[in-house]
Amino acid sequence: MVIKMFDRFLPPDRRFNPEALLWVAVILAAIAMLAIESSIAANIYSTPVALAFFVTVIHAGSMPLAMLRPVLGAIFSIVACGALPLLGPFATGSPWPWSVPMMITQIGIILIVGLRAHWGVALAALIASIAVSAGVAAVGHFNYMNSRSDAAIVNIVVFSCIAGGTYVVAVIIQQWQHIRSELLKEMENSAEEHSKRVVVEERALIARELHDIVAHSMSIINIQASSAPFRHENVDDEVRKEFEDISVTARHALTEMRGLLSVLRNDNSSQELAPQPKFSEIEALVQKAQQAGVRVTLEWNGDPVSQNLRDSTSLAGYRIVQEALSNAIRHARESEVSITVNNGGTALWINVVNNAGQGPAETADHGLHRHQGLIGMRERAASVGGELRTGWTQDGNFEVVAVLPGAQDDSEGNGASTEAPNAESSGNSNTSQKSAKTGSEKSSASITAQPSTAEPGTAQPSTAQPSTAQPGDDHLGGGRSSTNQPDANLSSSTPQRTNGEDRS
């Protein structure tokens, strides 16, 4: 109540700290009781001034001491209560052995000890105070002839009743605070458990939706593609092979979907995501795209991709190529796509370039899910310590450049190389059709579906350094916008496009 009353007169950003307010109150009370108790002991009880001031300093100083060290505060106060009544002659007609200021000070100390320490410490301080005052009354009965035992007993009983009631109040308040803190802690634990339960329920809901919609649809595609050659007569070998590829792709998607569902339904973070594609499998990815009619070339430069490449880096590289190829198919219909991989040992450079083609193959979605593909590629690159840049080149092509840590980073601790690969190693997208060679057989292999009709150099990948582009770098609706600084092949001053491309 007092704190709320003071808070009304303070600015909103400043409020009283209850602990600080309690300290101020105790210190002021100790100063006031020191002045009152020392003056009464010297004037009324005829105690020498020096001794009265010294003992009352100990007694009143026990109040702030009990805030820090309740046991020490209780001990010093009890010693002072036993010494102060015996320092001067007996004062007839005055309360003895407990004077009123000394009684108030000791009750305040018992209250502080009851609030700050265990209830047993406060009870011991109460009993010890009563016992010391009883011993002082016994000493006074034999030393002071004019003392009255019944008056001393009444004085001790009054102190005992008031101090006992104060002790009970202090213990009740302390237990209430303890129960309240435990209740708040349990409420925090309950809120945390509730949030975890909500997350688990959301994951289970997503898993059910994926299973009921996506997995079911992929299963139907798999069944239809597998049974089509047997349900239709006179199916030639080329069509049969295409149906078989569709069935294999659907089965692989189902396998990955099952792994994703198991992760969503199991909160065990150590569970592996299986199967996980490797970067060396991008040749198969390119071949599938070629069989679907996409004009795409793949060129390997530099050292062969080492088997010691980290699994996380290998997966991130595969997904980046997969997403870049999907974006080119989706947003640049009948475009020519050039994929160049440069392995420098300490860094793996991935460059995917496509021209405008015939415009987007689907209507651009301007809703909440725009640019999720580009954002995902950036996040995958950053998760393994790499970088990714996307944007338009000066010759009107769209480019995705990623640099990922190489195999030697695990032993040397170096980050991704900041030296761009030689532009001469990028190759030309206007290459003849040839079979894919693995990195161990040939350091530079090219895979193409058919001869390209593009002008030489049209799909040359950029050799510029990748920058930390923001999600807003994506080219939108009616034109290009990029926050990247102009470099060798990426410029924000390229004329505006009108084909309505929108990368997702």
Coordinates of C-alpha atoms in Angstrom, one line a residue:
M1 CA 0.0 0.0 0.0
V2 CA 2.8 2.4 0.9
I3 CA 4.8 1.5 -2.2
K4 CA 1.7 2.1 -4.4
M5 CA 1.1 5.4 -2.7
F6 CA 4.7 6.6 -3.5
D7 CA 4.5 5.2 -7.0
R8 CA 1.7 7.5 -7.8
F9 CA 4.0 10.5 -7.5
L10 CA 6.9 9.0 -9.5
P11 CA 7.4 8.9 -13.3
P12 CA 6.2 5.7 -15.0
D13 CA 9.8 4.5 -15.6
R14 CA 10.7 4.9 -11.9
R15 CA 9.3 2.8 -9.2
F16 CA 10.2 2.2 -5.6
N17 CA 12.1 -1.0 -4.9
P18 CA 10.5 -2.7 -1.8
E19 CA 13.9 -3.9 -0.6
A20 CA 15.3 -0.4 -0.8
L21 CA 12.3 1.1 0.9
L22 CA 12.6 -1.4 3.8
W23 CA 16.3 -0.6 4.2
V24 CA 15.5 3.1 4.4
A25 CA 12.7 2.5 7.0
V26 CA 15.0 0.3 9.2
I27 CA 17.9 2.8 9.1
L28 CA 15.6 5.7 10.1
A29 CA 14.1 3.6 12.9
A30 CA 17.5 2.7 14.2
I31 CA 18.6 6.4 14.3
A32 CA 15.5 7.4 16.0
M33 CA 15.7 4.6 18.7
L34 CA 19.4 5.4 19.3
A35 CA 18.5 9.0 20.1
I36 CA 15.5 8.1 22.3
E37 CA 17.0 5.1 24.1
S38 CA 20.3 6.7 24.9
S39 CA 18.7 9.9 26.3
I40 CA 16.2 8.0 28.5
A41 CA 18.9 5.6 29.8
A42 CA 21.1 8.6 30.8
N43 CA 18.4 10.9 32.2
I44 CA 15.8 8.6 33.7
Y45 CA 17.9 5.5 34.6
S46 CA 21.0 7.5 35.6
T47 CA 23.3 5.4 33.3
P48 CA 26.7 7.0 32.6
V49 CA 26.3 8.9 29.3
A50 CA 29.3 7.2 27.6
L51 CA 28.1 3.7 28.6
A52 CA 24.5 4.5 27.7
F53 CA 25.5 5.7 24.2
F54 CA 27.9 2.8 23.6
V55 CA 25.3 0.1 24.6
T56 CA 22.4 1.8 22.7
V57 CA 24.6 2.1 19.6
I58 CA 25.0 -1.7 19.8
H59 CA 21.3 -2.3 20.5
A60 CA 20.0 0.1 17.8
G61 CA 22.7 -0.9 15.3
S62 CA 21.5 -4.5 15.6
M63 CA 18.4 -3.5 13.5
P64 CA 20.2 -2.8 10.2
L65 CA 22.7 -5.6 11.1
A66 CA 19.8 -8.1 11.3
M67 CA 18.9 -7.1 7.7
L68 CA 22.2 -8.6 6.5
R69 CA 23.1 -11.1 9.3
P70 CA 20.0 -12.0 11.3
V71 CA 21.8 -14.3 13.7
L72 CA 24.5 -11.7 14.6
G73 CA 21.9 -9.0 14.9
A74 CA 19.9 -11.1 17.4
I75 CA 23.0 -12.0 19.4
F76 CA 24.2 -8.4 19.7
S77 CA 20.7 -7.1 20.6
I78 CA 20.3 -9.8 23.4
V79 CA 23.7 -8.8 24.9
A80 CA 22.8 -5.2 24.9
C81 CA 19.4 -5.9 26.5
G82 CA 21.1 -7.8 29.3
A83 CA 23.8 -5.1 29.9
L84 CA 21.9 -1.9 29.7
P85 CA 19.5 -2.4 32.8
L86 CA 22.5 -3.2 35.0
L87 CA 24.7 -0.2 34.1
G88 CA 22.9 2.3 36.4
P89 CA 21.1 2.4 39.7
F90 CA 17.6 1.1 40.0
A91 CA 15.0 3.8 39.1
T92 CA 12.0 3.6 41.3
G93 CA 8.7 4.0 39.5
S94 CA 10.1 3.3 36.0
P95 CA 9.6 0.2 33.9
W96 CA 12.4 -2.3 34.6
P97 CA 14.3 -4.3 33.2
W98 CA 12.7 -3.4 29.9
S99 CA 12.4 0.3 29.3
V100 CA 9.9 1.4 26.7
P101 CA 12.5 2.4 24.0
M102 CA 14.5 -0.7 24.6
M103 CA 11.4 -2.9 24.4
I104 CA 10.4 -1.3 21.1
T105 CA 13.9 -1.7 19.6
Q106 CA 14.0 -5.4 20.6
I107 CA 10.6 -6.1 19.2
G108 CA 11.6 -4.5 16.0
I109 CA 14.7 -6.7 15.8
I110 CA 12.6 -9.8 16.4
L111 CA 10.3 -8.7 13.6
I112 CA 13.2 -8.2 11.2
V113 CA 14.8 -11.6 12.1
G114 CA 11.4 -13.3 11.7
L115 CA 11.1 -11.8 8.2
R116 CA 14.7 -12.4 7.0
A117 CA 15.7 -15.7 8.6
H118 CA 14.2 -19.1 9.4
W119 CA 11.4 -19.1 11.9
G120 CA 13.6 -21.1 14.4
V121 CA 16.1 -18.2 14.5
A122 CA 13.5 -15.7 15.4
L123 CA 12.0 -18.0 18.0
A124 CA 15.4 -18.5 19.6
A125 CA 15.9 -14.7 19.6
L126 CA 12.5 -14.3 21.4
I127 CA 13.2 -17.0 24.0
A128 CA 16.7 -15.7 24.6
S129 CA 15.5 -12.1 25.1
I130 CA 12.9 -13.3 27.7
A131 CA 15.5 -15.5 29.4
V132 CA 18.1 -12.6 29.6
S133 CA 15.5 -10.2 31.0
A134 CA 14.4 -12.8 33.6
G135 CA 18.1 -13.2 34.6
V136 CA 18.5 -9.4 34.9
A137 CA 15.4 -9.3 37.1
A138 CA 16.8 -12.0 39.3
V139 CA 20.1 -10.1 39.6
G140 CA 18.2 -6.9 40.4
H141 CA 16.2 -8.6 43.1
F142 CA 19.3 -9.4 45.1
N143 CA 21.3 -6.3 44.3
Y144 CA 18.6 -3.5 44.5
M145 CA 16.8 -3.5 47.9
N146 CA 14.1 -1.2 46.7
S147 CA 13.3 -3.3 43.6
R148 CA 9.9 -5.0 43.3
S149 CA 9.8 -8.5 41.8
D150 CA 6.2 -8.3 40.9
A151 CA 6.7 -5.2 38.8
A152 CA 9.6 -6.7 37.0
I153 CA 7.6 -9.9 36.3
V154 CA 4.8 -7.8 34.9
N155 CA 7.3 -5.9 32.7
I156 CA 8.7 -9.1 31.4
V157 CA 5.2 -10.6 30.7
V158 CA 4.2 -7.4 28.8
F159 CA 7.4 -7.7 26.7
S160 CA 6.8 -11.4 26.1
C161 CA 3.2 -10.9 24.9
I162 CA 4.0 -8.1 22.5
A163 CA 7.2 -9.8 21.2
G164 CA 5.4 -13.1 20.9
G165 CA 2.6 -11.5 18.8
T166 CA 5.1 -9.8 16.7
Y167 CA 7.0 -13.0 16.1
V168 CA 3.8 -14.8 15.0
V169 CA 3.0 -11.9 12.6
A170 CA 6.5 -12.1 11.2
V171 CA 6.4 -15.9 10.6
I172 CA 3.0 -15.6 8.9
I173 CA 4.2 -12.9 6.6
Q174 CA 7.4 -14.9 5.8
Q175 CA 5.5 -18.1 5.1
W176 CA 3.0 -16.2 2.9
Q177 CA 5.9 -14.7 0.9
H178 CA 7.5 -18.2 0.6
I179 CA 4.2 -19.8 -0.6
R180 CA 3.7 -16.9 -3.0
S181 CA 7.2 -17.3 -4.5
E182 CA 6.7 -21.0 -4.8
L183 CA 3.3 -20.4 -6.5
L184 CA 4.8 -17.9 -8.9
K185 CA 7.6 -20.4 -9.7
E186 CA 5.0 -23.2 -10.3
M187 CA 3.0 -20.8 -12.5
E188 CA 6.2 -20.1 -14.6
N189 CA 6.8 -23.8 -14.9
S190 CA 3.2 -24.4 -15.9
A191 CA 3.4 -21.6 -18.5
E192 CA 6.6 -23.1 -19.9
E193 CA 5.1 -26.6 -20.0
H194 CA 2.0 -25.1 -21.7
S195 CA 4.1 -23.4 -24.4
K196 CA 6.0 -26.6 -25.0
R197 CA 2.7 -28.5 -25.3
V198 CA 1.4 -25.9 -27.7
V199 CA 4.5 -26.4 -29.9
V200 CA 4.1 -30.2 -29.8
E201 CA 0.5 -29.9 -30.7
E202 CA 1.3 -27.6 -33.6
R203 CA 4.0 -30.0 -34.8
A204 CA 1.6 -32.8 -34.6
L205 CA -1.0 -30.8 -36.6
I206 CA 1.5 -30.0 -39.3
A207 CA 2.5 -33.6 -39.4
R208 CA -1.1 -34.7 -39.8
E209 CA -1.6 -32.2 -42.6
L210 CA 1.5 -33.3 -44.4
H211 CA 0.6 -36.9 -44.1
D212 CA -3.1 -36.5 -45.1
I213 CA -2.5 -34.2 -48.0
V214 CA 1.1 -34.3 -49.4
A215 CA 2.0 -37.9 -48.6
H216 CA -1.3 -39.2 -49.9
S217 CA -1.0 -37.3 -53.1
M218 CA 2.6 -38.5 -53.6
S219 CA 1.4 -42.0 -53.0
I220 CA -1.2 -41.7 -55.7
I221 CA 1.3 -40.3 -58.1
N222 CA 3.7 -43.1 -57.4
I223 CA 0.9 -45.7 -57.9
Q224 CA -0.3 -44.2 -61.1
A225 CA 3.2 -43.8 -62.6
S226 CA 4.1 -47.3 -61.7
S227 CA 1.0 -48.9 -63.1
A228 CA 0.7 -46.7 -66.2
P229 CA 2.8 -48.9 -68.5
F230 CA 0.7 -51.9 -67.6
R231 CA -2.7 -50.1 -67.8
H232 CA -2.0 -48.7 -71.3
E233 CA -1.0 -50.8 -74.3
N234 CA 1.6 -50.1 -76.8
V235 CA 3.7 -47.8 -74.5
D236 CA 7.1 -47.2 -76.1
D237 CA 10.3 -47.5 -74.1
E238 CA 10.8 -43.7 -73.8
V239 CA 7.4 -43.1 -72.3
R240 CA 7.9 -46.2 -70.1
K241 CA 11.2 -44.8 -68.9
E242 CA 9.6 -41.4 -68.1
F243 CA 6.9 -43.1 -66.0
E244 CA 9.6 -45.0 -64.2
D245 CA 11.4 -41.8 -63.4
I246 CA 8.2 -40.2 -62.1
S247 CA 7.7 -43.2 -59.9
V248 CA 11.2 -43.1 -58.5
T249 CA 11.0 -39.4 -57.8
A250 CA 7.7 -39.8 -56.0
R251 CA 9.2 -42.6 -53.9
H252 CA 12.1 -40.5 -53.0
A253 CA 9.8 -37.6 -52.0
L254 CA 7.8 -40.0 -49.9
T255 CA 10.9 -41.2 -48.1
E256 CA 11.9 -37.7 -47.3
M257 CA 8.4 -36.9 -46.2
R258 CA 8.4 -39.8 -43.8
G259 CA 11.7 -38.6 -42.3
L260 CA 10.2 -35.1 -41.9
L261 CA 7.0 -36.6 -40.3
S262 CA 9.1 -38.6 -37.8
V263 CA 10.9 -35.4 -36.8
L264 CA 7.7 -33.4 -36.4
R265 CA 6.2 -36.2 -34.3
N266 CA 9.2 -36.8 -32.1
D267 CA 10.8 -34.0 -30.1
N268 CA 14.1 -35.8 -29.9
S269 CA 16.6 -33.4 -31.4
S270 CA 19.2 -36.1 -31.8
Q271 CA 17.1 -37.9 -34.4
E272 CA 18.7 -38.0 -37.8
L273 CA 17.0 -36.7 -40.9
A274 CA 17.2 -39.6 -43.3
P275 CA 17.8 -39.9 -46.1
Q276 CA 19.9 -36.8 -46.6
P277 CA 21.1 -36.0 -50.2
K278 CA 24.7 -35.3 -50.7
F279 CA 26.3 -32.6 -52.8
S280 CA 27.7 -35.2 -55.2
E281 CA 24.2 -36.2 -56.1
I282 CA 23.5 -32.9 -58.0
E283 CA 24.5 -34.6 -61.2
A284 CA 21.5 -36.9 -60.8
L285 CA 19.4 -33.8 -60.0
V286 CA 20.5 -32.1 -63.2
Q287 CA 19.9 -35.3 -65.2
K288 CA 16.3 -35.5 -64.0
A289 CA 15.7 -31.8 -64.9
Q290 CA 17.2 -32.5 -68.4
Q291 CA 14.8 -35.5 -68.8
A292 CA 11.9 -33.1 -68.0
G293 CA 13.0 -30.8 -70.9
V294 CA 14.9 -28.2 -68.9
R295 CA 18.0 -26.8 -70.7
V296 CA 20.5 -27.0 -67.9
T297 CA 24.3 -27.5 -67.9
L298 CA 26.5 -28.6 -65.1
E299 CA 30.3 -27.8 -65.0
W300 CA 32.8 -28.9 -62.3
N301 CA 36.0 -26.9 -61.9
G302 CA 38.9 -27.2 -59.5
D303 CA 39.6 -30.1 -57.2
P304 CA 37.1 -33.0 -57.0
V305 CA 34.6 -32.7 -54.2
S306 CA 36.2 -34.5 -51.2
Q307 CA 34.5 -37.2 -49.3
N308 CA 35.5 -35.4 -46.2
L309 CA 33.1 -32.6 -46.9
R310 CA 30.9 -32.1 -43.8
D311 CA 27.4 -33.6 -44.1
S312 CA 25.8 -30.3 -43.2
T313 CA 27.8 -28.4 -45.9
S314 CA 27.0 -31.2 -48.4
L315 CA 23.3 -31.0 -47.7
A316 CA 23.2 -27.2 -47.8
G317 CA 25.0 -27.2 -51.2
Y318 CA 22.6 -29.7 -52.6
R319 CA 19.5 -27.8 -51.4
I320 CA 20.8 -24.5 -52.7
V321 CA 21.3 -26.0 -56.2
Q322 CA 17.9 -27.7 -56.0
E323 CA 16.1 -24.5 -55.0
A324 CA 17.9 -22.3 -57.5
L325 CA 17.1 -24.8 -60.3
S326 CA 13.4 -24.9 -59.1
N327 CA 13.2 -21.1 -59.1
A328 CA 14.6 -21.0 -62.6
I329 CA 12.1 -23.5 -63.9
R330 CA 9.2 -21.7 -62.1
H331 CA 10.1 -18.1 -62.9
A332 CA 11.9 -18.3 -66.2
R333 CA 10.1 -20.7 -68.5
E334 CA 12.2 -22.4 -71.2
S335 CA 15.3 -20.6 -69.9
E336 CA 18.8 -21.8 -70.1
V337 CA 20.4 -22.6 -66.8
S338 CA 24.1 -22.9 -66.1
I339 CA 25.4 -24.5 -62.9
T340 CA 29.1 -24.1 -62.1
V341 CA 30.8 -25.7 -59.2
N342 CA 34.3 -24.5 -58.2
N343 CA 36.1 -26.4 -55.4
G344 CA 39.1 -24.6 -54.1
G345 CA 39.8 -26.9 -51.2
T346 CA 39.0 -24.4 -48.4
A347 CA 35.8 -23.1 -50.1
L348 CA 33.1 -24.5 -52.4
W349 CA 31.7 -22.0 -54.9
I350 CA 28.3 -22.6 -56.4
N351 CA 27.1 -20.4 -59.3
V352 CA 23.7 -20.8 -60.8
V353 CA 22.7 -18.5 -63.7
N354 CA 19.6 -18.5 -65.9
N355 CA 18.3 -16.1 -68.5
A356 CA 14.9 -14.6 -68.7
G357 CA 13.4 -17.3 -70.9
Q358 CA 9.7 -17.0 -71.8
G359 CA 8.6 -15.5 -68.5
P360 CA 7.2 -17.1 -65.4
A361 CA 5.7 -20.5 -65.7
E362 CA 3.1 -19.8 -62.9
T363 CA 1.4 -16.7 -61.5
A364 CA 3.5 -14.9 -59.0
D365 CA 2.3 -15.1 -55.5
H366 CA 2.3 -11.7 -53.7
G367 CA 1.1 -13.1 -50.4
L368 CA 2.9 -13.9 -47.2
H369 CA 5.0 -16.7 -48.7
R370 CA 7.0 -14.5 -51.2
H371 CA 10.7 -15.0 -51.4
Q372 CA 10.8 -18.0 -49.0
G373 CA 13.0 -19.9 -51.3
L374 CA 15.7 -17.2 -51.4
I375 CA 15.4 -16.7 -47.7
G376 CA 15.8 -20.4 -47.1
M377 CA 18.9 -20.6 -49.3
R378 CA 20.5 -17.7 -47.3
E379 CA 19.6 -19.4 -44.1
R380 CA 21.1 -22.7 -45.3
A381 CA 24.3 -21.0 -46.3
A382 CA 24.6 -19.1 -43.1
S383 CA 23.9 -22.2 -41.0
V384 CA 27.2 -23.8 -42.2
G385 CA 29.2 -20.6 -42.1
G386 CA 28.9 -19.6 -45.7
E387 CA 27.4 -16.7 -47.7
L388 CA 24.9 -16.4 -50.5
R389 CA 24.1 -13.6 -53.0
T390 CA 21.3 -13.3 -55.5
G391 CA 20.5 -10.7 -58.1
W392 CA 20.6 -9.6 -61.7
T393 CA 23.7 -9.5 -63.7
Q394 CA 24.6 -6.7 -66.2
D395 CA 23.7 -8.9 -69.2
G396 CA 20.2 -9.5 -67.9
N397 CA 20.6 -12.9 -66.3
F398 CA 19.6 -13.9 -62.8
E399 CA 22.4 -15.3 -60.7
V400 CA 22.7 -17.2 -57.4
V401 CA 26.2 -17.3 -55.9
A402 CA 27.0 -19.3 -52.8
V403 CA 30.3 -19.9 -51.1
L404 CA 30.4 -22.6 -48.5
P405 CA 33.3 -23.9 -46.3
G406 CA 35.3 -26.6 -47.9
A407 CA 36.5 -29.9 -46.6
Q408 CA 39.8 -28.5 -45.2
D409 CA 37.9 -26.1 -42.9
D410 CA 37.3 -28.9 -40.4
S411 CA 41.0 -29.3 -39.8
E412 CA 42.3 -25.8 -40.3
G413 CA 39.4 -23.9 -38.8
N414 CA 39.3 -21.4 -41.7
G415 CA 36.2 -19.8 -42.9
A416 CA 35.0 -19.7 -46.4
S417 CA 37.5 -18.4 -48.9
T418 CA 37.1 -14.8 -49.9
E419 CA 38.9 -15.3 -53.2
A420 CA 36.5 -15.7 -56.1
P421 CA 37.2 -18.4 -58.6
N422 CA 38.8 -17.5 -61.9
A423 CA 36.3 -16.3 -64.4
E424 CA 37.9 -18.4 -67.1
S425 CA 36.9 -21.5 -65.2
S426 CA 33.3 -20.7 -65.3
G427 CA 32.8 -22.2 -68.8
N428 CA 30.3 -21.4 -71.5
S429 CA 26.7 -22.6 -71.3
N430 CA 26.8 -23.1 -75.1
T431 CA 28.3 -26.6 -74.8
S432 CA 27.5 -29.7 -76.7
Q433 CA 25.7 -32.6 -75.1
K434 CA 28.0 -35.1 -73.3
S435 CA 27.7 -37.6 -70.6
A436 CA 28.4 -36.6 -67.0
K437 CA 31.8 -37.4 -65.5
T438 CA 32.3 -37.8 -61.8
G439 CA 34.7 -35.5 -60.0
S440 CA 37.2 -38.3 -59.4
E441 CA 37.4 -39.1 -63.2
K442 CA 37.6 -35.6 -64.5
S443 CA 38.0 -32.3 -62.9
S444 CA 35.8 -30.5 -65.4
A445 CA 32.7 -32.2 -66.7
S446 CA 29.7 -30.7 -68.5
I447 CA 26.2 -32.1 -68.6
T448 CA 23.7 -30.7 -71.1
A449 CA 20.3 -31.8 -72.6
Q450 CA 20.7 -30.3 -76.0
P451 CA 22.8 -27.7 -77.8
S452 CA 21.9 -24.2 -76.6
T453 CA 20.9 -21.4 -78.9
A454 CA 22.0 -18.7 -76.5
E455 CA 24.8 -16.3 -77.5
P456 CA 28.1 -17.1 -76.0
G457 CA 28.7 -15.7 -72.6
T458 CA 24.9 -15.3 -72.0
A459 CA 24.9 -17.5 -68.9
Q460 CA 28.4 -16.7 -67.7
P461 CA 28.4 -16.9 -63.9
S462 CA 29.6 -14.0 -62.0
T463 CA 32.9 -14.0 -60.3
A464 CA 32.0 -11.2 -57.9
Q465 CA 32.2 -11.6 -54.1
P466 CA 29.0 -12.7 -52.5
S467 CA 27.5 -10.1 -50.2
T468 CA 25.2 -10.3 -47.2
A469 CA 22.1 -9.5 -49.2
Q470 CA 18.8 -9.0 -47.4
P471 CA 15.5 -10.7 -48.3
G472 CA 14.6 -7.5 -50.2
D473 CA 17.2 -8.4 -52.8
D474 CA 14.7 -10.5 -54.7
H475 CA 13.6 -9.3 -58.1
L476 CA 9.9 -8.5 -58.0
G477 CA 6.9 -8.1 -60.3
G478 CA 7.7 -5.6 -62.9
G479 CA 11.4 -5.1 -62.5
R480 CA 14.7 -5.7 -60.6
S481 CA 15.6 -4.3 -57.3
S482 CA 18.8 -5.2 -55.4
T483 CA 20.6 -3.8 -52.4
N484 CA 23.8 -5.3 -53.5
Q485 CA 26.5 -2.9 -54.5
P486 CA 27.4 -3.0 -58.2
D487 CA 30.2 -5.4 -59.0
A488 CA 31.6 -7.2 -62.0
N489 CA 28.3 -8.8 -63.1
L490 CA 25.7 -7.4 -60.7
S491 CA 24.4 -3.9 -61.2
S492 CA 21.3 -2.2 -59.9
S493 CA 21.3 0.1 -62.9
T494 CA 20.2 -2.6 -65.3
P495 CA 17.0 -1.6 -67.3
Q496 CA 13.7 -2.7 -65.8
R497 CA 12.2 -6.0 -66.7
T498 CA 8.6 -6.5 -67.8
N499 CA 8.2 -10.2 -67.8
G500 CA 6.8 -10.2 -64.3
E501 CA 9.3 -12.6 -62.7
D502 CA 9.0 -13.1 -58.9
R503 CA 11.5 -15.3 -57.1
S504 CA 10.1 -17.3 -54.2

